[in-house]
Amino acid sequence: MAEKKKKLLQGNEACVEGAIYAGCRFYAGYPITPSTEIMEGMSVRLPKLGGKFIQMEDEIGGIAAALGGSLAGLKSMTATSGPGFSLKQECIGYACLTEIPLVIVDVMRGGPSTGYPTGPSQSDIMQAKWGTHGDHPVIAVTPSTVPEILTETVRAFNLAEQFRTPVMVLYDEILGHMREPVTIPSPGELLVEDRAKPECKPEDYHPYDDKFLIAPLAPFGSGYRFHVTGLNHKQDGFPTNDSKIIRENNERIMRKVHINRESIWKNEEVMLDDAEVAIFTIGSTARSARFAVNELRKSGIKAGLLRPLTIWPFPDRAVAELSNRVKAIIVPEMNLGQMTLEVERCAKGRCAVEGLFRVDGEPITPSQIFHEVRKYL
Amino acid sequence: MTESAAKKLPRIVVNEKLCKGCSICVDFCPTDVLEMKGSIAAVKNLAACTRCQLCDLRCPDFAIQVFD
Amino acid sequence: MSIPVAEKKEKVSVPFDYNKYLRPNKLPHIWCPGCGHGIVLKAMLRAIDKAGLEKDNIALVSGIGCSSRTPGYVDFNTLHTLHGRALPFATGIKLAKPEMKVIVVTGDGDALAIGGNHFIHACRRNIDLTVLVFTNATYGMTGGQYSPTTPLEAMATTSRYGNIEPPFDTCEMAKASGATFVARGTAYHTIELEKTIHEALTHKGMSVVDIIDACPTYFGRANKFKSATQMMEEIEKDGTVNVKQAANLPPEKLAGKMLRGVLHKVEKPEYCEKYDILIKEKASAKK
Amino acid sequence: MSERYEIRFSGSGGQGMILAGIIMAEAAAIYGDKNAVQSQSYGPESRGGASKAEVIISHGPIDYPKATAIDCMLAMTQEACTKYHGDIKSGGILLVDSEEVKTVPKGDFKVLSFPIIGTAREELGKTIVANIISLGMIAELTGVVTHEAVEKAVLSRVPPAFLDLNKKALQIGFEKAKMLK
């Protein structure tokens, strides 16, 4: 008989399972390839759980409604792909400044513009970091397998609720549409975090209370009446022109993620201990890389893989340490060099950094990586 | 002025901190009770007030109210 | 200067205590002298009071623009969002917490230009929101550009030779899009406005009130109005006619005038109620 | 690499190739004791024209999810056969529908030709189950999943009213493949 709760799931279906597991009870979005199965799945699952689903009139409406749902106290999510992610950027900035928890899934596809809707890509790495204006924290997780899409979606919700910030789940079309066996975790098996609720009296409540690095967030309608604005604001939520308060608040929202980066970072290291050449990559490309590393090792080449599951905040320290002990870091990515720039920044010239790019809507193959690594030995 | 019930005058309160001097209350007062004193509304002829509340209703600035 | 007949009948004996709903120490508001938004805000607060709504249970949501600063002054659950996006944020709150009364205050540019798509779809869904569109025919916050309701030939900082774009009729659009309560009021007819907003608040479904008010600073100066009072007289009083009175007036008396009052009211299934039925069906089907 | 067993189902949109791929993956990973990854052509390709589904089966983890050297490929149309046969590995198997694929590609692989759609039509009166017949044939030909596992996988995916029909189709697939071996 089949193993308990083991199912063959598509990546996008695993994302739905992860969201439901994490307690997501509000979804608003707009159809876009290759993420639509997430929205379809949520439309089926949420009503059965008493949760709310709405298909909005556009991408902006999708994220705006999801933010409304979150502010009303429900764990909320929206999902999209490149062009829709572009449209959502203004609301992402709003969520950063107003500190409303939200999970945004971006199933990356080829671009710019409408690009190649059905082909894989990793070209939203920088958009995730810099897409909205201003300085703001960004947390983005990058699963590599279908089971990991489930667990990383849960982690994304935990981070969003814990840090009161939007958290992105970035993966590509290959992962979104491929199927792998997934064992659905039992209740309690994975950690599920909920946002802190205020314990003070309503009249003492400040939504950005500077007693806290991350203040508790009261849901609308819970007796804590407060004001939320996308303008720079004071700890009571009201707009301010006071330059000291503006600076302190902007720095605080960066700091809340920065000083906690150790707990947000998550890397997998594959045969890095004695590696002479390292590969740094994410998502489905990391699967090709792992395949290549195995083949390289068979040919006696000391290759290894550093695979971040958290791409933002960028794993600065892991890359810096790696750069001290390898000849080269190869960065395969389905774009024209977005992660490579960051790896170069962290390696600071201590080793060679070489990008391996592909933007034709086809995956980077193990043999491409295999041959690229061999160039350095 | 005597304090007879029939002649009891209303109390018109202008909040000078809130009045922005648009003169809407002065312009719309049907019995010409109000005037502008510089850029602030002021009571000119309280006896003419009919307590219609139009000054309050049309004041954009929460700056004037008529009490019995 | 005469008091309009409708107002005379509605004699108010005691002043309304706005402090009950205002946040302490937030006044004076940012609006210019003579701006109608404050008059509309006061009518809204009186209507909320009349409807007996609990402050904890009200969410007041706005977008960007002069009118969208309203939530900062009032003691509800208040949300000042992004330009054009008040309605989807409000939709999220309402759907997540249908027991809340969700009111949207928005300007004509916010609701009908940058947020136009959200507006027609919120109407189409017939979700239980009360939307107050502060229509001053200008973008005041950015300095007086023409808006979707600026009349033909009117002057603005971006129509220096006269506006060549025809304006929207907000009410017609709301009705055509599926809103089940559509009305118009003005800042001049303040008691009528209070009643209209009260009726909108008590309606189940998408209610839209288009509220004509004055921007003396930009629209007024650019179009040679001498004062806020003159704008209220000419645009709000002489430029509109109550829909009930209009029924008895010959067409020539109605030419160029906008209708005031409740223009459209029907009962139709409301979005959140339909969703609730769905939840009950699906949750029980699971068992 | 030798641990990977790669199967490609190809045909035209609507022939159930993707479902066949999903069932094969479930037979291996849910009803069998192996690991499997399934992927497919997506988008315009899947709405008519040539379409394909790929299944990688292994005892261990599967890294690269796409086909690299195909052990067994099914081609239900000439177009799919011509377009997709290039990745078949040396010594691999190409199973084609003999009525559809008239020009059989040459290569260092074994070609098996059988009227799959015709059999579905004549023996079961339903061409719709041609994909299930082919699934039975591939299970038999490759031995990569057990008959029991593939049957469980098929039965879990079809509506109750069609259980018998699909069971029969699968059985026919097993039997016809034995004859081809």
mmCIF file of N, CA and C in Angstrom, chain B residues 17-18 20-31 50-68, chain C residues 1 3-4 7 11-16 18 22 27-31 33-35 38-39 41-42 45-46 188 190-191 228-229 232-233:
data_model
loop_
_atom_site.group_PDB
_atom_site.id
_atom_site.type_symbol
_atom_site.label_atom_id
_atom_site.label_comp_id
_atom_site.label_asym_id
_atom_site.label_seq_id
_atom_site.Cartn_x
_atom_site.Cartn_y
_atom_site.Cartn_z
ATOM 1 N N LYS B 17 -7.983 78.556 16.560
ATOM 2 C CA LYS B 17 -6.851 77.720 16.138
ATOM 3 C C LYS B 17 -7.205 76.893 14.895
ATOM 4 N N LEU B 18 -8.494 76.649 14.725
ATOM 5 C CA LEU B 18 -8.899 75.808 13.596
ATOM 6 C C LEU B 18 -9.414 76.612 12.414
ATOM 7 N N LYS B 20 -9.655 78.642 9.297
ATOM 8 C CA LYS B 20 -8.674 78.941 8.251
ATOM 9 C C LYS B 20 -9.075 80.177 7.445
ATOM 10 N N GLY B 21 -10.174 80.773 7.829
ATOM 11 C CA GLY B 21 -10.543 82.053 7.223
ATOM 12 C C GLY B 21 -11.141 81.968 5.832
ATOM 13 N N CYS B 22 -11.852 80.885 5.533
ATOM 14 C CA CYS B 22 -12.401 80.751 4.173
ATOM 15 C C CYS B 22 -13.620 81.635 3.964
ATOM 16 N N SER B 23 -14.249 82.079 5.083
ATOM 17 C CA SER B 23 -15.428 82.940 5.093
ATOM 18 C C SER B 23 -16.719 82.290 4.600
ATOM 19 N N ILE B 24 -16.696 80.949 4.476
ATOM 20 C CA ILE B 24 -17.923 80.252 4.068
ATOM 21 C C ILE B 24 -19.043 80.520 5.081
ATOM 22 N N CYS B 25 -18.721 80.494 6.371
ATOM 23 C CA CYS B 25 -19.748 80.688 7.403
ATOM 24 C C CYS B 25 -20.356 82.090 7.306
ATOM 25 N N VAL B 26 -19.494 83.070 7.056
ATOM 26 C CA VAL B 26 -19.962 84.457 6.942
ATOM 27 C C VAL B 26 -20.868 84.601 5.715
ATOM 28 N N ASP B 27 -20.406 84.039 4.610
ATOM 29 C CA ASP B 27 -21.133 84.196 3.346
ATOM 30 C C ASP B 27 -22.508 83.540 3.376
ATOM 31 N N PHE B 28 -22.581 82.387 4.046
ATOM 32 C CA PHE B 28 -23.840 81.640 3.988
ATOM 33 C C PHE B 28 -24.784 81.935 5.142
ATOM 34 N N CYS B 29 -24.348 82.704 6.128
ATOM 35 C CA CYS B 29 -25.236 82.982 7.263
ATOM 36 C C CYS B 29 -26.444 83.762 6.763
ATOM 37 N N PRO B 30 -27.657 83.224 6.945
ATOM 38 C CA PRO B 30 -28.839 83.863 6.363
ATOM 39 C C PRO B 30 -29.231 85.166 7.077
ATOM 40 N N THR B 31 -28.732 85.339 8.295
ATOM 41 C CA THR B 31 -29.140 86.538 9.031
ATOM 42 C C THR B 31 -27.963 87.447 9.350
ATOM 43 N N THR B 50 -30.443 82.601 14.323
ATOM 44 C CA THR B 50 -31.660 81.767 14.377
ATOM 45 C C THR B 50 -31.343 80.324 14.749
ATOM 46 N N ARG B 51 -30.082 80.075 15.092
ATOM 47 C CA ARG B 51 -29.638 78.717 15.442
ATOM 48 C C ARG B 51 -29.828 77.732 14.283
ATOM 49 N N CYS B 52 -29.716 78.204 13.073
ATOM 50 C CA CYS B 52 -29.931 77.302 11.927
ATOM 51 C C CYS B 52 -28.785 76.335 11.740
ATOM 52 N N GLN B 53 -27.639 76.640 12.330
ATOM 53 C CA GLN B 53 -26.456 75.762 12.307
ATOM 54 C C GLN B 53 -25.740 75.685 10.961
ATOM 55 N N LEU B 54 -26.177 76.504 10.025
ATOM 56 C CA LEU B 54 -25.581 76.421 8.692
ATOM 57 C C LEU B 54 -24.080 76.709 8.726
ATOM 58 N N CYS B 55 -23.696 77.646 9.629
ATOM 59 C CA CYS B 55 -22.262 77.967 9.734
ATOM 60 C C CYS B 55 -21.464 76.734 10.121
ATOM 61 N N ASP B 56 -21.987 75.978 11.086
ATOM 62 C CA ASP B 56 -21.323 74.756 11.539
ATOM 63 C C ASP B 56 -21.334 73.714 10.425
ATOM 64 N N LEU B 57 -22.521 73.503 9.855
ATOM 65 C CA LEU B 57 -22.658 72.444 8.851
ATOM 66 C C LEU B 57 -21.725 72.655 7.661
ATOM 67 N N ARG B 58 -21.533 73.926 7.289
ATOM 68 C CA ARG B 58 -20.713 74.168 6.095
ATOM 69 C C ARG B 58 -19.279 74.578 6.434
ATOM 70 N N CYS B 59 -18.942 74.597 7.701
ATOM 71 C CA CYS B 59 -17.555 74.916 8.054
ATOM 72 C C CYS B 59 -16.676 73.712 7.755
ATOM 73 N N PRO B 60 -15.688 73.849 6.895
ATOM 74 C CA PRO B 60 -14.842 72.701 6.561
ATOM 75 C C PRO B 60 -13.833 72.379 7.652
ATOM 76 N N ASP B 61 -13.706 73.257 8.642
ATOM 77 C CA ASP B 61 -12.542 73.176 9.528
ATOM 78 C C ASP B 61 -12.862 72.852 10.981
ATOM 79 N N PHE B 62 -14.087 72.418 11.271
ATOM 80 C CA PHE B 62 -14.493 72.108 12.650
ATOM 81 C C PHE B 62 -14.262 73.333 13.554
ATOM 82 N N ALA B 63 -14.469 74.520 13.006
ATOM 83 C CA ALA B 63 -14.022 75.724 13.711
ATOM 84 C C ALA B 63 -15.161 76.542 14.313
ATOM 85 N N ILE B 64 -16.402 76.213 13.997
ATOM 86 C CA ILE B 64 -17.497 77.046 14.544
ATOM 87 C C ILE B 64 -18.664 76.156 14.951
ATOM 88 N N GLN B 65 -19.211 76.446 16.133
ATOM 89 C CA GLN B 65 -20.396 75.703 16.570
ATOM 90 C C GLN B 65 -21.333 76.639 17.313
ATOM 91 N N VAL B 66 -22.623 76.326 17.211
ATOM 92 C CA VAL B 66 -23.651 77.164 17.832
ATOM 93 C C VAL B 66 -24.304 76.360 18.953
ATOM 94 N N PHE B 67 -24.201 76.863 20.175
ATOM 95 C CA PHE B 67 -24.807 76.190 21.333
ATOM 96 C C PHE B 67 -26.022 76.978 21.785
ATOM 97 N N ASP B 68 -27.028 76.266 22.276
ATOM 98 C CA ASP B 68 -28.234 76.915 22.771
ATOM 99 C C ASP B 68 -27.946 77.733 24.022
ATOM 100 N N MET C 1 -28.547 86.348 0.816
ATOM 101 C CA MET C 1 -28.303 84.923 0.577
ATOM 102 C C MET C 1 -29.372 84.086 1.268
ATOM 103 N N ILE C 3 -31.355 80.436 2.453
ATOM 104 C CA ILE C 3 -31.113 79.036 2.804
ATOM 105 C C ILE C 3 -31.977 78.192 1.879
ATOM 106 N N PRO C 4 -31.468 77.138 1.353
ATOM 107 C CA PRO C 4 -32.293 76.285 0.505
ATOM 108 C C PRO C 4 -33.430 75.676 1.328
ATOM 109 N N GLU C 7 -32.969 72.571 3.521
ATOM 110 C CA GLU C 7 -32.153 72.744 4.719
ATOM 111 C C GLU C 7 -32.957 73.378 5.843
ATOM 112 N N LYS C 11 -33.878 71.714 10.802
ATOM 113 C CA LYS C 11 -33.235 72.550 11.805
ATOM 114 C C LYS C 11 -32.568 71.685 12.874
ATOM 115 N N VAL C 12 -31.310 71.957 13.143
ATOM 116 C CA VAL C 12 -30.563 71.186 14.133
ATOM 117 C C VAL C 12 -30.532 71.986 15.419
ATOM 118 N N SER C 13 -30.918 71.356 16.529
ATOM 119 C CA SER C 13 -31.029 72.145 17.752
ATOM 120 C C SER C 13 -29.756 72.182 18.574
ATOM 121 N N VAL C 14 -29.000 71.087 18.554
ATOM 122 C CA VAL C 14 -27.756 71.119 19.317
ATOM 123 C C VAL C 14 -26.595 70.850 18.374
ATOM 124 N N PRO C 15 -25.419 71.377 18.665
ATOM 125 C CA PRO C 15 -24.289 71.069 17.783
ATOM 126 C C PRO C 15 -23.843 69.621 17.950
ATOM 127 N N PHE C 16 -23.357 69.057 16.882
ATOM 128 C CA PHE C 16 -22.900 67.666 16.881
ATOM 129 C C PHE C 16 -21.521 67.588 17.511
ATOM 130 N N TYR C 18 -18.350 66.289 17.268
ATOM 131 C CA TYR C 18 -17.431 65.574 16.368
ATOM 132 C C TYR C 18 -16.278 64.925 17.119
ATOM 133 N N LEU C 22 -13.293 62.096 16.292
ATOM 134 C CA LEU C 22 -12.002 62.628 15.846
ATOM 135 C C LEU C 22 -10.893 62.151 16.765
ATOM 136 N N LEU C 27 -6.238 67.895 14.457
ATOM 137 C CA LEU C 27 -6.643 69.090 13.718
ATOM 138 C C LEU C 27 -5.688 70.229 14.068
ATOM 139 N N PRO C 28 -5.492 71.214 13.207
ATOM 140 C CA PRO C 28 -6.206 71.397 11.937
ATOM 141 C C PRO C 28 -5.755 70.391 10.885
ATOM 142 N N HIS C 29 -6.697 70.061 9.982
ATOM 143 C CA HIS C 29 -6.378 69.122 8.896
ATOM 144 C C HIS C 29 -5.530 69.827 7.840
ATOM 145 N N ILE C 30 -5.070 69.045 6.875
ATOM 146 C CA ILE C 30 -4.147 69.616 5.879
ATOM 147 C C ILE C 30 -4.863 70.362 4.758
ATOM 148 N N TRP C 31 -6.200 70.310 4.748
ATOM 149 C CA TRP C 31 -6.916 70.860 3.593
ATOM 150 C C TRP C 31 -6.884 72.388 3.579
ATOM 151 N N PRO C 33 -7.909 76.400 3.000
ATOM 152 C CA PRO C 33 -9.101 77.180 3.356
ATOM 153 C C PRO C 33 -10.181 77.051 2.269
ATOM 154 N N GLY C 34 -11.391 76.726 2.699
ATOM 155 C CA GLY C 34 -12.507 76.639 1.754
ATOM 156 C C GLY C 34 -12.655 75.308 1.055
ATOM 157 N N CYS C 35 -11.720 74.399 1.260
ATOM 158 C CA CYS C 35 -11.811 73.063 0.644
ATOM 159 C C CYS C 35 -13.034 72.349 1.194
ATOM 160 N N GLY C 38 -13.519 68.948 4.277
ATOM 161 C CA GLY C 38 -13.863 68.977 5.696
ATOM 162 C C GLY C 38 -15.373 68.924 5.900
ATOM 163 N N ILE C 39 -16.109 69.585 5.020
ATOM 164 C CA ILE C 39 -17.582 69.569 5.120
ATOM 165 C C ILE C 39 -18.094 68.150 4.898
ATOM 166 N N LEU C 41 -16.356 65.349 5.339
ATOM 167 C CA LEU C 41 -15.953 64.534 6.501
ATOM 168 C C LEU C 41 -16.960 64.675 7.638
ATOM 169 N N LYS C 42 -17.394 65.916 7.884
ATOM 170 C CA LYS C 42 -18.345 66.128 8.983
ATOM 171 C C LYS C 42 -19.674 65.444 8.701
ATOM 172 N N LEU C 45 -19.270 61.790 9.404
ATOM 173 C CA LEU C 45 -19.264 61.443 10.830
ATOM 174 C C LEU C 45 -20.676 61.484 11.409
ATOM 175 N N ARG C 46 -21.467 62.456 10.979
ATOM 176 C CA ARG C 46 -22.852 62.513 11.478
ATOM 177 C C ARG C 46 -23.646 61.301 10.985
ATOM 178 N N TYR C 188 -22.376 71.503 -0.455
ATOM 179 C CA TYR C 188 -23.327 72.590 -0.204
ATOM 180 C C TYR C 188 -24.570 72.056 0.507
ATOM 181 N N THR C 190 -25.482 69.955 2.763
ATOM 182 C CA THR C 190 -24.788 69.132 3.744
ATOM 183 C C THR C 190 -25.708 68.194 4.530
ATOM 184 N N ILE C 191 -26.929 68.603 4.795
ATOM 185 C CA ILE C 191 -27.832 67.699 5.516
ATOM 186 C C ILE C 191 -28.349 66.605 4.598
ATOM 187 N N ALA C 228 -14.509 80.149 -2.353
ATOM 188 C CA ALA C 228 -15.129 78.841 -2.134
ATOM 189 C C ALA C 228 -16.643 78.972 -2.155
ATOM 190 N N THR C 229 -17.120 80.045 -1.569
ATOM 191 C CA THR C 229 -18.570 80.269 -1.523
ATOM 192 C C THR C 229 -19.153 80.318 -2.925
ATOM 193 N N MET C 232 -19.336 76.908 -4.391
ATOM 194 C CA MET C 232 -20.424 76.130 -3.800
ATOM 195 C C MET C 232 -21.761 76.559 -4.390
ATOM 196 N N GLU C 233 -21.898 77.844 -4.578
ATOM 197 C CA GLU C 233 -23.147 78.371 -5.156
ATOM 198 C C GLU C 233 -23.317 77.923 -6.611
#
